[in-house]
Amino acid sequence: MKKILFAIFAVVALALTSCENKGLDIMSLDASKLDNTEFKCWKWTVKNSGFMDGTVYVWDTEHNVVVVLQEVYKTSQLNHRKPVITYEATTDPDKESCECQNDF
């Protein structure tokens, strides 16, 4: 009986942790080691920052995107927030098609 209960608790604990999207630990990235020459379309999402929440599409280098997102993270921490940050490259071929996806 104990084995069954432990198995159930293990499955529940695993399910609860896997449902939580913690995002990327943006502060663990070394921006100086990222590409600073090739421009691409980047989609970033920030949640719980308190001032810059939402999804943004930018035409920039990965280095610059990470530097900006690290500053967002630092500012959020000053306001006692724990932001969830993600970013990824998209397939948009140029600046105009990239930035036209923004809602603002």
PDB file of N, CA and C in Angstrom:
ATOM      1  N   MET A   1       0.820  -1.194   0.000  1.00  0.00           N
ATOM      2  CA  MET A   1       0.000   0.000   0.000  1.00  0.00           C
ATOM      3  C   MET A   1       0.868   1.264   0.000  1.00  0.00           C
ATOM      4  N   LYS A   2       1.957   1.253   0.788  1.00  0.00           N
ATOM      5  CA  LYS A   2       2.833   2.412   0.838  1.00  0.00           C
ATOM      6  C   LYS A   2       3.470   2.680  -0.519  1.00  0.00           C
ATOM      7  N   LYS A   3       3.835   1.608  -1.222  1.00  0.00           N
ATOM      8  CA  LYS A   3       4.462   1.769  -2.531  1.00  0.00           C
ATOM      9  C   LYS A   3       3.510   2.443  -3.509  1.00  0.00           C
ATOM     10  N   ILE A   4       2.243   2.082  -3.417  1.00  0.00           N
ATOM     11  CA  ILE A   4       1.252   2.687  -4.311  1.00  0.00           C
ATOM     12  C   ILE A   4       1.082   4.167  -3.989  1.00  0.00           C
ATOM     13  N   LEU A   5       1.026   4.508  -2.711  1.00  0.00           N
ATOM     14  CA  LEU A   5       0.897   5.912  -2.320  1.00  0.00           C
ATOM     15  C   LEU A   5       2.111   6.722  -2.761  1.00  0.00           C
ATOM     16  N   PHE A   6       3.311   6.179  -2.564  1.00  0.00           N
ATOM     17  CA  PHE A   6       4.523   6.881  -3.004  1.00  0.00           C
ATOM     18  C   PHE A   6       4.533   7.061  -4.517  1.00  0.00           C
ATOM     19  N   ALA A   7       4.063   6.064  -5.239  1.00  0.00           N
ATOM     20  CA  ALA A   7       4.000   6.170  -6.698  1.00  0.00           C
ATOM     21  C   ALA A   7       3.022   7.256  -7.119  1.00  0.00           C
ATOM     22  N   ILE A   8       1.884   7.320  -6.452  1.00  0.00           N
ATOM     23  CA  ILE A   8       0.890   8.350  -6.766  1.00  0.00           C
ATOM     24  C   ILE A   8       1.449   9.733  -6.462  1.00  0.00           C
ATOM     25  N   PHE A   9       2.078   9.901  -5.305  1.00  0.00           N
ATOM     26  CA  PHE A   9       2.674  11.188  -4.960  1.00  0.00           C
ATOM     27  C   PHE A   9       3.753  11.587  -5.958  1.00  0.00           C
ATOM     28  N   ALA A  10       4.550  10.642  -6.396  1.00  0.00           N
ATOM     29  CA  ALA A  10       5.601  10.932  -7.370  1.00  0.00           C
ATOM     30  C   ALA A  10       5.011  11.401  -8.691  1.00  0.00           C
ATOM     31  N   VAL A  11       3.965  10.744  -9.149  1.00  0.00           N
ATOM     32  CA  VAL A  11       3.322  11.122 -10.404  1.00  0.00           C
ATOM     33  C   VAL A  11       2.683  12.502 -10.278  1.00  0.00           C
ATOM     34  N   VAL A  12       2.020  12.767  -9.170  1.00  0.00           N
ATOM     35  CA  VAL A  12       1.392  14.078  -8.961  1.00  0.00           C
ATOM     36  C   VAL A  12       2.453  15.180  -8.898  1.00  0.00           C
ATOM     37  N   ALA A  13       3.523  14.943  -8.170  1.00  0.00           N
ATOM     38  CA  ALA A  13       4.594  15.939  -8.079  1.00  0.00           C
ATOM     39  C   ALA A  13       5.212  16.203  -9.442  1.00  0.00           C
ATOM     40  N   LEU A  14       5.424  15.170 -10.215  1.00  0.00           N
ATOM     41  CA  LEU A  14       5.982  15.321 -11.549  1.00  0.00           C
ATOM     42  C   LEU A  14       5.029  16.096 -12.446  1.00  0.00           C
ATOM     43  N   ALA A  15       3.759  15.794 -12.361  1.00  0.00           N
ATOM     44  CA  ALA A  15       2.771  16.486 -13.183  1.00  0.00           C
ATOM     45  C   ALA A  15       2.694  17.963 -12.828  1.00  0.00           C
ATOM     46  N   LEU A  16       2.731  18.282 -11.556  1.00  0.00           N
ATOM     47  CA  LEU A  16       2.646  19.688 -11.141  1.00  0.00           C
ATOM     48  C   LEU A  16       3.871  20.480 -11.568  1.00  0.00           C
ATOM     49  N   THR A  17       5.032  19.904 -11.492  1.00  0.00           N
ATOM     50  CA  THR A  17       6.231  20.638 -11.891  1.00  0.00           C
ATOM     51  C   THR A  17       6.348  20.746 -13.397  1.00  0.00           C
ATOM     52  N   SER A  18       5.862  19.776 -14.133  1.00  0.00           N
ATOM     53  CA  SER A  18       5.977  19.849 -15.586  1.00  0.00           C
ATOM     54  C   SER A  18       4.981  20.825 -16.188  1.00  0.00           C
ATOM     55  N   CYS A  19       3.899  21.143 -15.499  1.00  0.00           N
ATOM     56  CA  CYS A  19       2.911  22.080 -16.017  1.00  0.00           C
ATOM     57  C   CYS A  19       3.356  23.529 -15.849  1.00  0.00           C
ATOM     58  N   GLU A  20       4.287  23.773 -14.989  1.00  0.00           N
ATOM     59  CA  GLU A  20       4.711  25.129 -14.710  1.00  0.00           C
ATOM     60  C   GLU A  20       5.786  25.547 -15.700  1.00  0.00           C
ATOM     61  N   ASN A  21       5.519  26.625 -16.445  1.00  0.00           N
ATOM     62  CA  ASN A  21       6.492  27.128 -17.406  1.00  0.00           C
ATOM     63  C   ASN A  21       7.364  28.163 -16.709  1.00  0.00           C
ATOM     64  N   LYS A  22       8.577  27.790 -16.420  1.00  0.00           N
ATOM     65  CA  LYS A  22       9.473  28.691 -15.714  1.00  0.00           C
ATOM     66  C   LYS A  22      10.234  29.606 -16.649  1.00  0.00           C
ATOM     67  N   GLY A  23      10.132  29.388 -17.947  1.00  0.00           N
ATOM     68  CA  GLY A  23      10.829  30.227 -18.892  1.00  0.00           C
ATOM     69  C   GLY A  23      12.318  29.948 -18.893  1.00  0.00           C
ATOM     70  N   LEU A  24      13.048  30.901 -19.362  1.00  0.00           N
ATOM     71  CA  LEU A  24      14.475  30.801 -19.543  1.00  0.00           C
ATOM     72  C   LEU A  24      15.186  31.558 -18.437  1.00  0.00           C
ATOM     73  N   ASP A  25      16.280  31.004 -17.941  1.00  0.00           N
ATOM     74  CA  ASP A  25      17.101  31.752 -16.987  1.00  0.00           C
ATOM     75  C   ASP A  25      18.006  32.673 -17.792  1.00  0.00           C
ATOM     76  N   ILE A  26      17.465  33.823 -18.147  1.00  0.00           N
ATOM     77  CA  ILE A  26      18.147  34.762 -19.034  1.00  0.00           C
ATOM     78  C   ILE A  26      19.469  35.241 -18.447  1.00  0.00           C
ATOM     79  N   MET A  27      19.560  35.285 -17.138  1.00  0.00           N
ATOM     80  CA  MET A  27      20.783  35.770 -16.499  1.00  0.00           C
ATOM     81  C   MET A  27      21.926  34.752 -16.574  1.00  0.00           C
ATOM     82  N   SER A  28      21.619  33.521 -16.918  1.00  0.00           N
ATOM     83  CA  SER A  28      22.683  32.519 -17.034  1.00  0.00           C
ATOM     84  C   SER A  28      23.375  32.570 -18.395  1.00  0.00           C
ATOM     85  N   LEU A  29      22.830  33.354 -19.326  1.00  0.00           N
ATOM     86  CA  LEU A  29      23.436  33.460 -20.653  1.00  0.00           C
ATOM     87  C   LEU A  29      24.538  34.509 -20.670  1.00  0.00           C
ATOM     88  N   ASP A  30      25.630  34.208 -21.339  1.00  0.00           N
ATOM     89  CA  ASP A  30      26.728  35.155 -21.508  1.00  0.00           C
ATOM     90  C   ASP A  30      26.555  35.826 -22.865  1.00  0.00           C
ATOM     91  N   ALA A  31      26.039  37.038 -22.866  1.00  0.00           N
ATOM     92  CA  ALA A  31      25.728  37.745 -24.111  1.00  0.00           C
ATOM     93  C   ALA A  31      26.967  37.958 -24.977  1.00  0.00           C
ATOM     94  N   SER A  32      28.131  38.056 -24.364  1.00  0.00           N
ATOM     95  CA  SER A  32      29.351  38.286 -25.141  1.00  0.00           C
ATOM     96  C   SER A  32      29.708  37.088 -26.017  1.00  0.00           C
ATOM     97  N   LYS A  33      29.144  35.933 -25.715  1.00  0.00           N
ATOM     98  CA  LYS A  33      29.424  34.731 -26.516  1.00  0.00           C
ATOM     99  C   LYS A  33      28.372  34.491 -27.598  1.00  0.00           C
ATOM    100  N   LEU A  34      27.379  35.351 -27.661  1.00  0.00           N
ATOM    101  CA  LEU A  34      26.307  35.203 -28.646  1.00  0.00           C
ATOM    102  C   LEU A  34      26.595  36.034 -29.887  1.00  0.00           C
ATOM    103  N   ASP A  35      25.961  35.645 -30.987  1.00  0.00           N
ATOM    104  CA  ASP A  35      26.171  36.313 -32.270  1.00  0.00           C
ATOM    105  C   ASP A  35      25.763  37.786 -32.203  1.00  0.00           C
ATOM    106  N   ASN A  36      26.673  38.648 -32.654  1.00  0.00           N
ATOM    107  CA  ASN A  36      26.414  40.085 -32.656  1.00  0.00           C
ATOM    108  C   ASN A  36      26.533  40.647 -34.070  1.00  0.00           C
ATOM    109  N   THR A  37      26.419  39.786 -35.080  1.00  0.00           N
ATOM    110  CA  THR A  37      26.572  40.245 -36.460  1.00  0.00           C
ATOM    111  C   THR A  37      25.365  39.939 -37.335  1.00  0.00           C
ATOM    112  N   GLU A  38      24.734  38.780 -37.138  1.00  0.00           N
ATOM    113  CA  GLU A  38      23.622  38.380 -37.998  1.00  0.00           C
ATOM    114  C   GLU A  38      22.285  38.844 -37.425  1.00  0.00           C
ATOM    115  N   PHE A  39      21.586  39.630 -38.211  1.00  0.00           N
ATOM    116  CA  PHE A  39      20.268  40.110 -37.813  1.00  0.00           C
ATOM    117  C   PHE A  39      19.214  39.088 -38.213  1.00  0.00           C
ATOM    118  N   LYS A  40      18.300  38.829 -37.290  1.00  0.00           N
ATOM    119  CA  LYS A  40      17.185  37.899 -37.490  1.00  0.00           C
ATOM    120  C   LYS A  40      15.961  38.485 -36.822  1.00  0.00           C
ATOM    121  N   CYS A  41      14.842  37.845 -37.076  1.00  0.00           N
ATOM    122  CA  CYS A  41      13.620  38.199 -36.363  1.00  0.00           C
ATOM    123  C   CYS A  41      13.572  37.368 -35.086  1.00  0.00           C
ATOM    124  N   TRP A  42      13.412  38.053 -33.965  1.00  0.00           N
ATOM    125  CA  TRP A  42      13.345  37.396 -32.663  1.00  0.00           C
ATOM    126  C   TRP A  42      11.995  37.684 -32.026  1.00  0.00           C
ATOM    127  N   LYS A  43      11.422  36.649 -31.452  1.00  0.00           N
ATOM    128  CA  LYS A  43      10.170  36.791 -30.703  1.00  0.00           C
ATOM    129  C   LYS A  43      10.515  36.598 -29.236  1.00  0.00           C
ATOM    130  N   TRP A  44      10.223  37.618 -28.424  1.00  0.00           N
ATOM    131  CA  TRP A  44      10.446  37.437 -26.994  1.00  0.00           C
ATOM    132  C   TRP A  44       9.149  37.663 -26.244  1.00  0.00           C
ATOM    133  N   THR A  45       9.022  36.949 -25.141  1.00  0.00           N
ATOM    134  CA  THR A  45       7.842  37.073 -24.293  1.00  0.00           C
ATOM    135  C   THR A  45       8.294  37.299 -22.864  1.00  0.00           C
ATOM    136  N   VAL A  46       7.695  38.289 -22.231  1.00  0.00           N
ATOM    137  CA  VAL A  46       8.000  38.611 -20.839  1.00  0.00           C
ATOM    138  C   VAL A  46       6.684  38.592 -20.072  1.00  0.00           C
ATOM    139  N   LYS A  47       6.680  37.885 -18.954  1.00  0.00           N
ATOM    140  CA  LYS A  47       5.500  37.833 -18.080  1.00  0.00           C
ATOM    141  C   LYS A  47       5.926  38.177 -16.663  1.00  0.00           C
ATOM    142  N   ASN A  48       5.071  38.860 -15.944  1.00  0.00           N
ATOM    143  CA  ASN A  48       5.269  39.202 -14.536  1.00  0.00           C
ATOM    144  C   ASN A  48       6.442  40.151 -14.298  1.00  0.00           C
ATOM    145  N   SER A  49       6.745  41.014 -15.252  1.00  0.00           N
ATOM    146  CA  SER A  49       7.809  41.987 -15.027  1.00  0.00           C
ATOM    147  C   SER A  49       7.268  43.243 -14.361  1.00  0.00           C
ATOM    148  N   GLY A  50       5.988  43.495 -14.552  1.00  0.00           N
ATOM    149  CA  GLY A  50       5.377  44.673 -13.966  1.00  0.00           C
ATOM    150  C   GLY A  50       5.402  45.895 -14.852  1.00  0.00           C
ATOM    151  N   PHE A  51       6.180  45.859 -15.947  1.00  0.00           N
ATOM    152  CA  PHE A  51       6.227  47.044 -16.794  1.00  0.00           C
ATOM    153  C   PHE A  51       6.395  46.725 -18.275  1.00  0.00           C
ATOM    154  N   MET A  52       6.862  45.569 -18.630  1.00  0.00           N
ATOM    155  CA  MET A  52       7.108  45.271 -20.038  1.00  0.00           C
ATOM    156  C   MET A  52       6.575  43.893 -20.408  1.00  0.00           C
ATOM    157  N   ASP A  53       5.396  43.565 -19.922  1.00  0.00           N
ATOM    158  CA  ASP A  53       4.835  42.253 -20.189  1.00  0.00           C
ATOM    159  C   ASP A  53       4.258  42.180 -21.596  1.00  0.00           C
ATOM    160  N   GLY A  54       4.389  41.018 -22.194  1.00  0.00           N
ATOM    161  CA  GLY A  54       3.814  40.788 -23.507  1.00  0.00           C
ATOM    162  C   GLY A  54       4.804  40.147 -24.444  1.00  0.00           C
ATOM    163  N   THR A  55       4.392  40.040 -25.692  1.00  0.00           N
ATOM    164  CA  THR A  55       5.224  39.454 -26.734  1.00  0.00           C
ATOM    165  C   THR A  55       5.637  40.539 -27.707  1.00  0.00           C
ATOM    166  N   VAL A  56       6.916  40.532 -28.077  1.00  0.00           N
ATOM    167  CA  VAL A  56       7.466  41.544 -28.979  1.00  0.00           C
ATOM    168  C   VAL A  56       8.275  40.834 -30.058  1.00  0.00           C
ATOM    169  N   TYR A  57       8.176  41.341 -31.274  1.00  0.00           N
ATOM    170  CA  TYR A  57       8.989  40.859 -32.386  1.00  0.00           C
ATOM    171  C   TYR A  57       9.981  41.958 -32.748  1.00  0.00           C
ATOM    172  N   VAL A  58      11.254  41.607 -32.784  1.00  0.00           N
ATOM    173  CA  VAL A  58      12.295  42.589 -33.109  1.00  0.00           C
ATOM    174  C   VAL A  58      13.259  42.028 -34.145  1.00  0.00           C
ATOM    175  N   TRP A  59      13.792  42.912 -34.955  1.00  0.00           N
ATOM    176  CA  TRP A  59      14.810  42.556 -35.942  1.00  0.00           C
ATOM    177  C   TRP A  59      16.140  42.999 -35.354  1.00  0.00           C
ATOM    178  N   ASP A  60      16.919  42.053 -34.866  1.00  0.00           N
ATOM    179  CA  ASP A  60      18.160  42.394 -34.181  1.00  0.00           C
ATOM    180  C   ASP A  60      19.056  41.163 -34.099  1.00  0.00           C
ATOM    181  N   THR A  61      20.196  41.328 -33.450  1.00  0.00           N
ATOM    182  CA  THR A  61      21.096  40.197 -33.224  1.00  0.00           C
ATOM    183  C   THR A  61      20.718  39.510 -31.910  1.00  0.00           C
ATOM    184  N   GLU A  62      21.116  38.264 -31.778  1.00  0.00           N
ATOM    185  CA  GLU A  62      20.808  37.544 -30.541  1.00  0.00           C
ATOM    186  C   GLU A  62      21.483  38.210 -29.347  1.00  0.00           C
ATOM    187  N   HIS A  63      22.688  38.709 -29.554  1.00  0.00           N
ATOM    188  CA  HIS A  63      23.412  39.397 -28.480  1.00  0.00           C
ATOM    189  C   HIS A  63      22.590  40.554 -27.931  1.00  0.00           C
ATOM    190  N   ASN A  64      22.099  41.404 -28.818  1.00  0.00           N
ATOM    191  CA  ASN A  64      21.335  42.573 -28.383  1.00  0.00           C
ATOM    192  C   ASN A  64      20.025  42.192 -27.708  1.00  0.00           C
ATOM    193  N   VAL A  65      19.371  41.160 -28.202  1.00  0.00           N
ATOM    194  CA  VAL A  65      18.119  40.697 -27.599  1.00  0.00           C
ATOM    195  C   VAL A  65      18.369  40.243 -26.168  1.00  0.00           C
ATOM    196  N   VAL A  66      19.412  39.459 -25.966  1.00  0.00           N
ATOM    197  CA  VAL A  66      19.709  38.963 -24.621  1.00  0.00           C
ATOM    198  C   VAL A  66      20.085  40.101 -23.680  1.00  0.00           C
ATOM    199  N   VAL A  67      20.852  41.066 -24.155  1.00  0.00           N
ATOM    200  CA  VAL A  67      21.230  42.212 -23.316  1.00  0.00           C
ATOM    201  C   VAL A  67      19.981  42.968 -22.858  1.00  0.00           C
ATOM    202  N   VAL A  68      19.052  43.211 -23.766  1.00  0.00           N
ATOM    203  CA  VAL A  68      17.807  43.915 -23.414  1.00  0.00           C
ATOM    204  C   VAL A  68      17.000  43.095 -22.410  1.00  0.00           C
ATOM    205  N   LEU A  69      16.867  41.807 -22.655  1.00  0.00           N
ATOM    206  CA  LEU A  69      16.079  40.975 -21.755  1.00  0.00           C
ATOM    207  C   LEU A  69      16.724  40.835 -20.381  1.00  0.00           C
ATOM    208  N   GLN A  70      18.040  40.867 -20.319  1.00  0.00           N
ATOM    209  CA  GLN A  70      18.713  40.848 -19.017  1.00  0.00           C
ATOM    210  C   GLN A  70      18.450  42.143 -18.251  1.00  0.00           C
ATOM    211  N   GLU A  71      18.375  43.251 -18.945  1.00  0.00           N
ATOM    212  CA  GLU A  71      18.043  44.518 -18.282  1.00  0.00           C
ATOM    213  C   GLU A  71      16.596  44.514 -17.790  1.00  0.00           C
ATOM    214  N   VAL A  72      15.702  43.942 -18.573  1.00  0.00           N
ATOM    215  CA  VAL A  72      14.309  43.806 -18.142  1.00  0.00           C
ATOM    216  C   VAL A  72      14.253  42.980 -16.860  1.00  0.00           C
ATOM    217  N   TYR A  73      15.009  41.891 -16.843  1.00  0.00           N
ATOM    218  CA  TYR A  73      15.038  41.019 -15.672  1.00  0.00           C
ATOM    219  C   TYR A  73      15.563  41.766 -14.446  1.00  0.00           C
ATOM    220  N   LYS A  74      16.663  42.492 -14.606  1.00  0.00           N
ATOM    221  CA  LYS A  74      17.253  43.236 -13.482  1.00  0.00           C
ATOM    222  C   LYS A  74      16.287  44.283 -12.939  1.00  0.00           C
ATOM    223  N   THR A  75      15.626  45.000 -13.831  1.00  0.00           N
ATOM    224  CA  THR A  75      14.672  46.027 -13.405  1.00  0.00           C
ATOM    225  C   THR A  75      13.489  45.394 -12.681  1.00  0.00           C
ATOM    226  N   SER A  76      13.032  44.260 -13.179  1.00  0.00           N
ATOM    227  CA  SER A  76      11.922  43.555 -12.522  1.00  0.00           C
ATOM    228  C   SER A  76      12.309  43.116 -11.125  1.00  0.00           C
ATOM    229  N   GLN A  77      13.540  42.659 -10.969  1.00  0.00           N
ATOM    230  CA  GLN A  77      14.022  42.227  -9.663  1.00  0.00           C
ATOM    231  C   GLN A  77      14.055  43.393  -8.678  1.00  0.00           C
ATOM    232  N   LEU A  78      14.380  44.578  -9.143  1.00  0.00           N
ATOM    233  CA  LEU A  78      14.376  45.760  -8.275  1.00  0.00           C
ATOM    234  C   LEU A  78      12.976  46.040  -7.736  1.00  0.00           C
ATOM    235  N   ASN A  79      11.970  45.658  -8.515  1.00  0.00           N
ATOM    236  CA  ASN A  79      10.572  45.853  -8.114  1.00  0.00           C
ATOM    237  C   ASN A  79       9.990  44.601  -7.457  1.00  0.00           C
ATOM    238  N   HIS A  80      10.873  43.704  -7.020  1.00  0.00           N
ATOM    239  CA  HIS A  80      10.488  42.472  -6.327  1.00  0.00           C
ATOM    240  C   HIS A  80       9.573  41.586  -7.171  1.00  0.00           C
ATOM    241  N   ARG A  81       9.856  41.516  -8.445  1.00  0.00           N
ATOM    242  CA  ARG A  81       9.110  40.659  -9.363  1.00  0.00           C
ATOM    243  C   ARG A  81       9.997  39.502  -9.801  1.00  0.00           C
ATOM    244  N   LYS A  82       9.371  38.425 -10.237  1.00  0.00           N
ATOM    245  CA  LYS A  82      10.093  37.279 -10.790  1.00  0.00           C
ATOM    246  C   LYS A  82       9.581  37.047 -12.206  1.00  0.00           C
ATOM    247  N   PRO A  83      10.165  37.737 -13.175  1.00  0.00           N
ATOM    248  CA  PRO A  83       9.647  37.626 -14.538  1.00  0.00           C
ATOM    249  C   PRO A  83       9.945  36.258 -15.162  1.00  0.00           C
ATOM    250  N   VAL A  84       9.067  35.871 -16.064  1.00  0.00           N
ATOM    251  CA  VAL A  84       9.270  34.674 -16.872  1.00  0.00           C
ATOM    252  C   VAL A  84       9.591  35.177 -18.274  1.00  0.00           C
ATOM    253  N   ILE A  85      10.779  34.834 -18.770  1.00  0.00           N
ATOM    254  CA  ILE A  85      11.263  35.375 -20.037  1.00  0.00           C
ATOM    255  C   ILE A  85      11.615  34.232 -20.977  1.00  0.00           C
ATOM    256  N   THR A  86      11.140  34.348 -22.218  1.00  0.00           N
ATOM    257  CA  THR A  86      11.527  33.411 -23.263  1.00  0.00           C
ATOM    258  C   THR A  86      11.850  34.196 -24.522  1.00  0.00           C
ATOM    259  N   TYR A  87      12.703  33.620 -25.375  1.00  0.00           N
ATOM    260  CA  TYR A  87      12.939  34.215 -26.681  1.00  0.00           C
ATOM    261  C   TYR A  87      13.309  33.123 -27.662  1.00  0.00           C
ATOM    262  N   GLU A  88      13.002  33.381 -28.935  1.00  0.00           N
ATOM    263  CA  GLU A  88      13.310  32.418 -29.985  1.00  0.00           C
ATOM    264  C   GLU A  88      13.378  33.129 -31.329  1.00  0.00           C
ATOM    265  N   ALA A  89      14.158  32.560 -32.236  1.00  0.00           N
ATOM    266  CA  ALA A  89      14.239  33.088 -33.594  1.00  0.00           C
ATOM    267  C   ALA A  89      12.998  32.659 -34.363  1.00  0.00           C
ATOM    268  N   THR A  90      12.541  33.523 -35.263  1.00  0.00           N
ATOM    269  CA  THR A  90      11.413  33.175 -36.126  1.00  0.00           C
ATOM    270  C   THR A  90      11.932  33.006 -37.556  1.00  0.00           C
ATOM    271  N   THR A  91      11.046  32.689 -38.463  1.00  0.00           N
ATOM    272  CA  THR A  91      11.450  32.468 -39.854  1.00  0.00           C
ATOM    273  C   THR A  91      11.206  33.680 -40.740  1.00  0.00           C
ATOM    274  N   ASP A  92      10.835  34.800 -40.154  1.00  0.00           N
ATOM    275  CA  ASP A  92      10.569  35.994 -40.962  1.00  0.00           C
ATOM    276  C   ASP A  92      11.840  36.425 -41.686  1.00  0.00           C
ATOM    277  N   PRO A  93      11.744  36.688 -42.998  1.00  0.00           N
ATOM    278  CA  PRO A  93      12.946  36.954 -43.791  1.00  0.00           C
ATOM    279  C   PRO A  93      13.485  38.383 -43.731  1.00  0.00           C
ATOM    280  N   ASP A  94      12.673  39.337 -43.272  1.00  0.00           N
ATOM    281  CA  ASP A  94      13.150  40.719 -43.256  1.00  0.00           C
ATOM    282  C   ASP A  94      12.533  41.499 -42.093  1.00  0.00           C
ATOM    283  N   LYS A  95      13.051  42.703 -41.904  1.00  0.00           N
ATOM    284  CA  LYS A  95      12.645  43.537 -40.771  1.00  0.00           C
ATOM    285  C   LYS A  95      11.163  43.881 -40.808  1.00  0.00           C
ATOM    286  N   GLU A  96      10.666  44.241 -41.983  1.00  0.00           N
ATOM    287  CA  GLU A  96       9.272  44.664 -42.083  1.00  0.00           C
ATOM    288  C   GLU A  96       8.295  43.541 -41.757  1.00  0.00           C
ATOM    289  N   SER A  97       8.537  42.346 -42.288  1.00  0.00           N
ATOM    290  CA  SER A  97       7.624  41.237 -41.995  1.00  0.00           C
ATOM    291  C   SER A  97       7.723  40.811 -40.550  1.00  0.00           C
ATOM    292  N   CYS A  98       8.879  41.022 -39.957  1.00  0.00           N
ATOM    293  CA  CYS A  98       9.073  40.695 -38.541  1.00  0.00           C
ATOM    294  C   CYS A  98       8.289  41.644 -37.652  1.00  0.00           C
ATOM    295  N   GLU A  99       8.557  42.924 -37.815  1.00  0.00           N
ATOM    296  CA  GLU A  99       7.999  43.920 -36.904  1.00  0.00           C
ATOM    297  C   GLU A  99       6.521  44.191 -37.137  1.00  0.00           C
ATOM    298  N   CYS A 100       5.969  43.795 -38.288  1.00  0.00           N
ATOM    299  CA  CYS A 100       4.534  44.011 -38.517  1.00  0.00           C
ATOM    300  C   CYS A 100       3.696  43.060 -37.665  1.00  0.00           C
ATOM    301  N   GLN A 101       4.303  42.076 -37.033  1.00  0.00           N
ATOM    302  CA  GLN A 101       3.572  41.148 -36.169  1.00  0.00           C
ATOM    303  C   GLN A 101       3.243  41.748 -34.804  1.00  0.00           C
ATOM    304  N   ASN A 102       3.881  42.850 -34.460  1.00  0.00           N
ATOM    305  CA  ASN A 102       3.623  43.506 -33.172  1.00  0.00           C
ATOM    306  C   ASN A 102       2.229  44.127 -33.173  1.00  0.00           C
ATOM    307  N   ASP A 103       1.596  44.127 -32.012  1.00  0.00           N
ATOM    308  CA  ASP A 103       0.256  44.674 -31.873  1.00  0.00           C
ATOM    309  C   ASP A 103       0.229  46.171 -31.599  1.00  0.00           C
ATOM    310  N   PHE A 104       1.370  46.774 -31.452  1.00  0.00           N
ATOM    311  CA  PHE A 104       1.381  48.207 -31.120  1.00  0.00           C
ATOM    312  C   PHE A 104       1.734  49.048 -32.309  1.00  0.00           C
TER     313      PHE A 104
END
